XYZ file of C-alpha atoms in Angstrom:
352
model
C 12.239 -21.270 21.004
C 9.165 -19.827 20.390
C 8.557 -17.649 16.878
C 8.616 -14.065 16.810
C 5.278 -11.926 16.327
C 6.719 -10.885 12.937
C 7.231 -14.646 11.866
C 3.610 -15.452 12.930
C 2.218 -12.425 11.288
C 4.328 -13.969 7.520
C 3.470 -17.667 8.207
C -0.187 -16.266 8.500
C -0.434 -14.348 5.368
C 1.210 -16.936 3.666
C -0.704 -19.492 5.115
C -4.358 -17.458 5.062
C -4.001 -15.844 1.295
C -5.782 -13.014 0.024
C -8.820 -13.192 -0.728
C -8.977 -10.885 -4.182
C -11.802 -9.783 -2.790
C -10.905 -5.872 -3.709
C -13.624 -4.673 -6.132
C -11.413 -3.841 -9.170
C -13.835 -6.770 -11.218
C -16.215 -3.577 -10.727
C -14.055 -1.441 -12.930
C -14.268 -2.184 -16.734
C -11.490 -0.256 -18.338
C -12.804 1.517 -21.988
C -11.527 0.101 -24.775
C -9.554 2.583 -27.464
C -9.181 1.151 -30.811
C -7.016 3.847 -31.852
C -4.356 4.479 -29.392
C -2.213 6.330 -31.528
C 1.163 5.099 -29.596
C 3.083 2.383 -29.513
C 4.612 0.599 -26.397
C 8.490 2.367 -26.927
C 6.638 5.808 -25.993
C 5.162 3.903 -22.738
C 7.190 5.747 -19.752
C 6.043 4.508 -16.165
C 7.723 6.907 -13.789
C 5.607 8.626 -11.502
C 5.246 11.639 -8.509
C 4.352 11.164 -5.011
C 4.655 15.078 -3.910
C 8.417 15.489 -4.700
C 9.342 11.979 -4.799
C 9.598 10.925 -8.131
C 9.169 7.068 -8.853
C 10.703 5.152 -12.128
C 7.856 2.692 -11.608
C 4.083 3.437 -10.047
C 4.545 -0.698 -8.464
C 5.396 0.322 -4.571
C 7.021 -2.770 -2.497
C 4.476 -1.870 0.747
C 5.078 -2.675 3.770
C 5.273 -6.377 5.437
C 8.107 -6.856 7.738
C 10.897 -6.049 10.008
C 11.999 -5.951 13.696
C 13.175 -10.086 13.879
C 16.024 -11.004 12.852
C 14.278 -14.375 10.588
C 12.585 -11.481 8.865
C 16.289 -9.857 7.526
C 16.375 -11.849 4.551
C 12.756 -11.306 3.170
C 13.916 -6.925 3.347
C 17.265 -8.259 1.593
C 15.397 -9.826 -0.885
C 13.005 -7.011 -1.640
C 14.586 -4.728 -1.838
C 17.533 -5.646 -4.151
C 14.623 -6.114 -6.242
C 13.474 -2.930 -5.405
C 16.941 -1.195 -6.298
C 17.433 -3.680 -9.735
C 13.130 -3.041 -10.848
C 13.815 1.081 -9.677
C 10.386 0.593 -7.622
C 10.401 2.541 -4.108
C 10.205 0.403 -0.915
C 8.531 0.689 2.679
C 9.911 -1.380 5.409
C 7.394 -3.022 7.584
C 6.390 -1.351 11.431
C 10.017 0.032 13.055
C 8.650 0.207 16.579
C 10.175 -3.147 17.821
C 13.969 -1.569 16.336
C 13.384 1.875 18.162
C 12.578 -0.090 21.723
C 15.124 -2.952 20.693
C 18.365 -1.584 18.399
C 19.427 -5.455 18.484
C 16.907 -5.997 15.274
C 17.517 -2.713 14.033
C 19.728 -4.159 10.996
C 16.347 -5.875 9.463
C 15.552 -2.474 8.240
C 18.606 -1.160 7.640
C 19.338 -3.778 5.598
C 16.988 -2.398 2.804
C 18.575 0.631 3.182
C 22.266 -0.878 2.743
C 21.113 -3.093 -0.162
C 20.046 0.151 -2.238
C 21.189 3.231 -1.244
C 20.218 5.722 -3.544
C 16.305 4.095 -4.277
C 13.096 5.470 -2.024
C 12.992 3.876 0.625
C 9.673 4.536 3.280
C 10.085 4.147 7.360
C 6.874 2.956 9.053
C 5.052 3.224 12.409
C 2.187 3.547 14.347
C 0.033 5.949 14.839
C 0.869 5.549 18.859
C 4.561 7.054 17.558
C 5.562 10.495 19.119
C 7.769 12.996 17.086
C 10.725 12.024 18.587
C 10.272 8.308 17.674
C 9.410 9.520 13.894
C 12.344 11.270 13.623
C 14.270 8.168 15.098
C 12.386 6.022 12.570
C 13.524 8.222 9.292
C 17.098 8.667 10.340
C 17.235 4.389 11.135
C 16.949 3.783 6.968
C 17.396 7.624 5.989
C 14.571 6.904 4.154
C 12.913 8.893 1.842
C 8.785 9.566 3.309
C 7.243 8.022 6.572
C 4.816 6.028 6.702
C 2.010 6.250 9.266
C -0.337 3.076 9.808
C -3.422 3.181 10.725
C -4.509 -0.569 12.151
C -7.406 -0.117 14.568
C -9.072 -3.370 14.517
C -5.793 -5.735 14.310
C -5.075 -3.764 17.162
C -8.617 -4.355 19.069
C -8.283 -8.208 17.780
C -4.860 -8.843 18.368
C -3.991 -10.428 22.379
C -1.404 -8.077 22.697
C -2.635 -4.932 21.196
C -3.961 -1.814 22.112
C -7.335 -0.518 23.100
C -7.154 3.335 23.423
C -7.348 5.180 20.270
C -7.253 8.601 22.153
C -4.800 11.352 20.758
C -4.608 9.480 17.272
C -5.217 12.519 15.086
C -3.143 14.957 17.394
C -0.188 12.499 16.929
C -0.374 12.358 13.668
C -0.686 16.428 12.891
C 2.515 16.623 15.064
C 4.513 13.776 12.867
C 3.478 15.651 10.063
C 4.975 19.351 11.075
C 8.106 18.440 12.690
C 8.843 15.314 10.312
C 11.234 16.804 7.317
C 10.370 14.122 4.548
C 6.695 13.108 3.418
C 4.104 11.722 6.067
C 1.628 8.750 4.404
C -1.136 7.817 6.373
C -1.583 4.366 5.507
C -3.979 1.783 6.233
C -3.277 -1.735 6.726
C -6.384 -3.183 5.177
C -9.533 -2.129 6.329
C -9.922 1.257 4.111
C -9.198 5.000 4.162
C -12.980 6.070 3.542
C -13.445 9.728 2.712
C -15.113 11.538 6.493
C -11.670 10.308 7.858
C -9.860 10.817 4.726
C -11.100 14.878 5.438
C -9.869 14.630 8.532
C -6.420 13.476 7.737
C -6.554 16.111 5.288
C -7.325 19.073 7.777
C -4.499 17.944 9.888
C -1.960 18.131 7.545
C -1.880 15.074 5.612
C -0.819 14.994 2.248
C -0.994 11.543 1.088
C -2.807 8.764 1.524
C -2.440 5.140 0.892
C -6.457 3.780 1.255
C -4.990 0.134 2.533
C -8.667 -1.251 1.726
C -9.167 -4.898 1.697
C -9.259 -7.838 -0.080
C -5.731 -8.437 -0.150
C -3.651 -9.869 3.677
C -6.282 -9.957 6.597
C -5.083 -8.500 9.361
C -8.261 -9.611 11.061
C -8.000 -13.275 10.205
C -4.301 -13.514 10.959
C -4.676 -12.056 14.431
C -7.799 -14.443 15.070
C -5.162 -17.016 14.308
C -3.516 -16.068 16.693
C -5.992 -15.866 19.812
C -6.905 -18.949 21.759
C -10.834 -17.722 21.328
C -10.788 -16.302 17.725
C -13.564 -13.592 16.569
C -14.652 -14.772 13.482
C -17.541 -12.764 12.662
C -14.827 -9.933 12.280
C -12.566 -11.370 9.460
C -14.990 -9.609 7.084
C -14.425 -5.663 8.915
C -13.478 -3.459 5.718
C -13.932 -1.814 2.975
C -12.665 -2.918 -0.199
C -9.815 -1.213 -2.288
C -12.190 -0.330 -5.132
C -14.157 1.643 -2.601
C -11.957 2.953 -0.440
C -9.634 4.481 -3.337
C -12.669 6.284 -5.388
C -14.147 7.592 -1.640
C -10.669 9.424 -0.875
C -10.267 10.429 -4.125
C -13.200 12.280 -3.597
C -11.451 14.535 -1.843
C -7.833 14.207 -2.343
C -6.355 15.202 -5.204
C -4.867 13.021 -7.712
C -1.363 12.637 -7.474
C -1.898 12.396 -3.169
C -3.632 8.481 -3.067
C -1.512 5.524 -3.561
C -4.007 2.141 -3.867
C -3.290 -1.126 -2.594
C -5.106 -3.922 -0.648
C -5.221 -7.629 -2.892
C -3.516 -6.305 -5.889
C -1.862 -8.721 -7.499
C -1.316 -8.432 -11.403
C -1.075 -5.632 -13.749
C -4.483 -5.153 -15.395
C -5.228 -4.540 -11.309
C -2.916 -2.167 -11.194
C -3.991 -0.748 -14.338
C -7.321 -0.343 -13.101
C -6.215 1.605 -10.241
C -3.764 3.721 -11.843
C -6.845 4.911 -14.134
C -9.159 5.347 -11.407
C -6.553 8.288 -10.480
C -3.748 6.242 -7.927
C -0.531 7.888 -7.938
C 1.314 4.742 -7.535
C -0.196 0.953 -6.327
C 1.355 -0.862 -3.337
C 1.924 -4.143 -3.246
C 3.157 -7.022 -0.556
C 1.438 -9.780 0.146
C 2.078 -10.919 -3.713
C 5.531 -10.175 -3.414
C 5.931 -12.337 -0.102
C 4.146 -15.098 -1.983
C 6.282 -15.606 -4.809
C 9.467 -14.934 -2.602
C 8.328 -17.352 0.493
C 6.824 -20.199 -2.483
C 8.604 -19.647 -5.721
C 12.355 -18.205 -5.219
C 14.096 -15.079 -6.006
C 14.039 -15.230 -9.405
C 10.320 -15.619 -9.596
C 9.834 -12.922 -7.524
C 11.855 -10.434 -10.468
C 10.177 -12.317 -13.541
C 7.117 -10.889 -11.436
C 8.181 -8.238 -10.962
C 9.095 -7.710 -15.199
C 5.785 -9.334 -15.754
C 4.093 -6.696 -13.740
C 6.101 -3.291 -16.054
C 5.364 -5.549 -18.744
C 1.794 -5.853 -18.234
C 1.473 -2.646 -17.540
C 3.232 -0.877 -20.644
C 0.564 -3.260 -22.937
C -2.208 -2.203 -21.254
C -1.022 1.690 -21.110
C -0.346 0.757 -25.021
C -3.662 -0.650 -25.804
C -5.216 2.304 -24.158
C -3.435 5.147 -25.796
C -1.874 6.271 -22.587
C 2.092 7.045 -22.402
C 2.353 8.199 -18.802
C 0.660 7.261 -15.651
C -1.045 10.382 -15.598
C -2.534 9.932 -19.150
C -3.561 7.190 -17.945
C -5.615 8.635 -15.036
C -7.991 10.833 -17.483
C -8.866 7.379 -19.650
C -12.384 6.853 -19.675
C -13.443 3.697 -16.816
C -17.169 2.413 -16.061
C -17.532 1.519 -12.437
C -20.290 -0.765 -11.656
C -21.781 -3.935 -9.815
C -21.269 -3.363 -5.677
C -18.556 -0.717 -6.247
C -20.899 1.362 -7.639
C -23.833 0.996 -5.444
C -22.018 2.114 -2.334
C -20.499 4.948 -4.513
C -24.100 5.914 -5.140
C -25.419 5.936 -1.697
C -22.607 7.765 -0.105
C -23.113 10.663 -2.513
C -19.661 9.990 -4.797
C -20.254 11.088 -8.766
C -19.276 8.177 -11.138
C -20.386 10.135 -14.533
C -17.205 12.258 -14.395
C -14.853 8.656 -14.929
C -17.400 7.135 -17.392
C -17.417 10.860 -19.573
C -13.673 11.087 -19.911
C -12.566 11.570 -23.634
C -8.961 12.464 -22.959
C -6.933 9.986 -24.589
C -3.997 12.682 -24.876
C -0.378 10.966 -24.673
């Protein structure tokens, strides 16, 4: 029996790994030798619009749509419930077209009845499909993912992207939960961010390169690979700074190759309201097991508390006020694109 495309994606995501070239090594946190706080004073609560999240770590969209993926979503949902993290499911279009696989998504709500859960569809979705996706898992928000290059490389992928903005705008107007537009690993830059903002999209997940590489995954599935496209996309550090030049703090989620507390802290210090992680959780779950997965989540939270204490930032909001120096390729790109970096380095607010 042929393995499903969903499980092929899981297989290649694990086999190919993450490049970790997400640009966050260019981000330098500024040490505070007089933090005037304690680990007991640190609060990890953050907000995305009206959604109050007890952790800034989001288990980002990964999988679903095949019976084999249900166990993965079950374990991730239990993790989200136990550790107070929001969770997004993978694209639900397969379940909308075939109700037999809906359980692979619904398991997330069954295991985490009171948690924050994000539905997920692509930009080809209609209003009716968006409403069905939200209803399917009683979602608190809806992610609309953008994956043009993945589709173009995918042998069976879409070839026309006409009407993307108008479809997203219609969904924003008719869905009663927050809509988050996210990239799958190629980045959202300021020009597109302005387009999305103009149609009423209030929240972005920048989904930069450096994490799971869907160009490489689809090339691994192709009879004749287009390997010269494997480096397509913009690193997370750059995509985040570009998006933040358009969107206010509180409206941007950082994702793409973030795997530890230091990288998460850097993204939050730049101004992200939350940090999405997918590949790192999947790798630990599939290679080390459930206990290691829960330990990994604890390490992330404990690491954030340690870093926030060292910086003198008692809250995620205060963390976003701490000074940070941006260097290297990220700085060169931003200067070329007219993004002011001096204001980040000159922050002097060590408030709690």
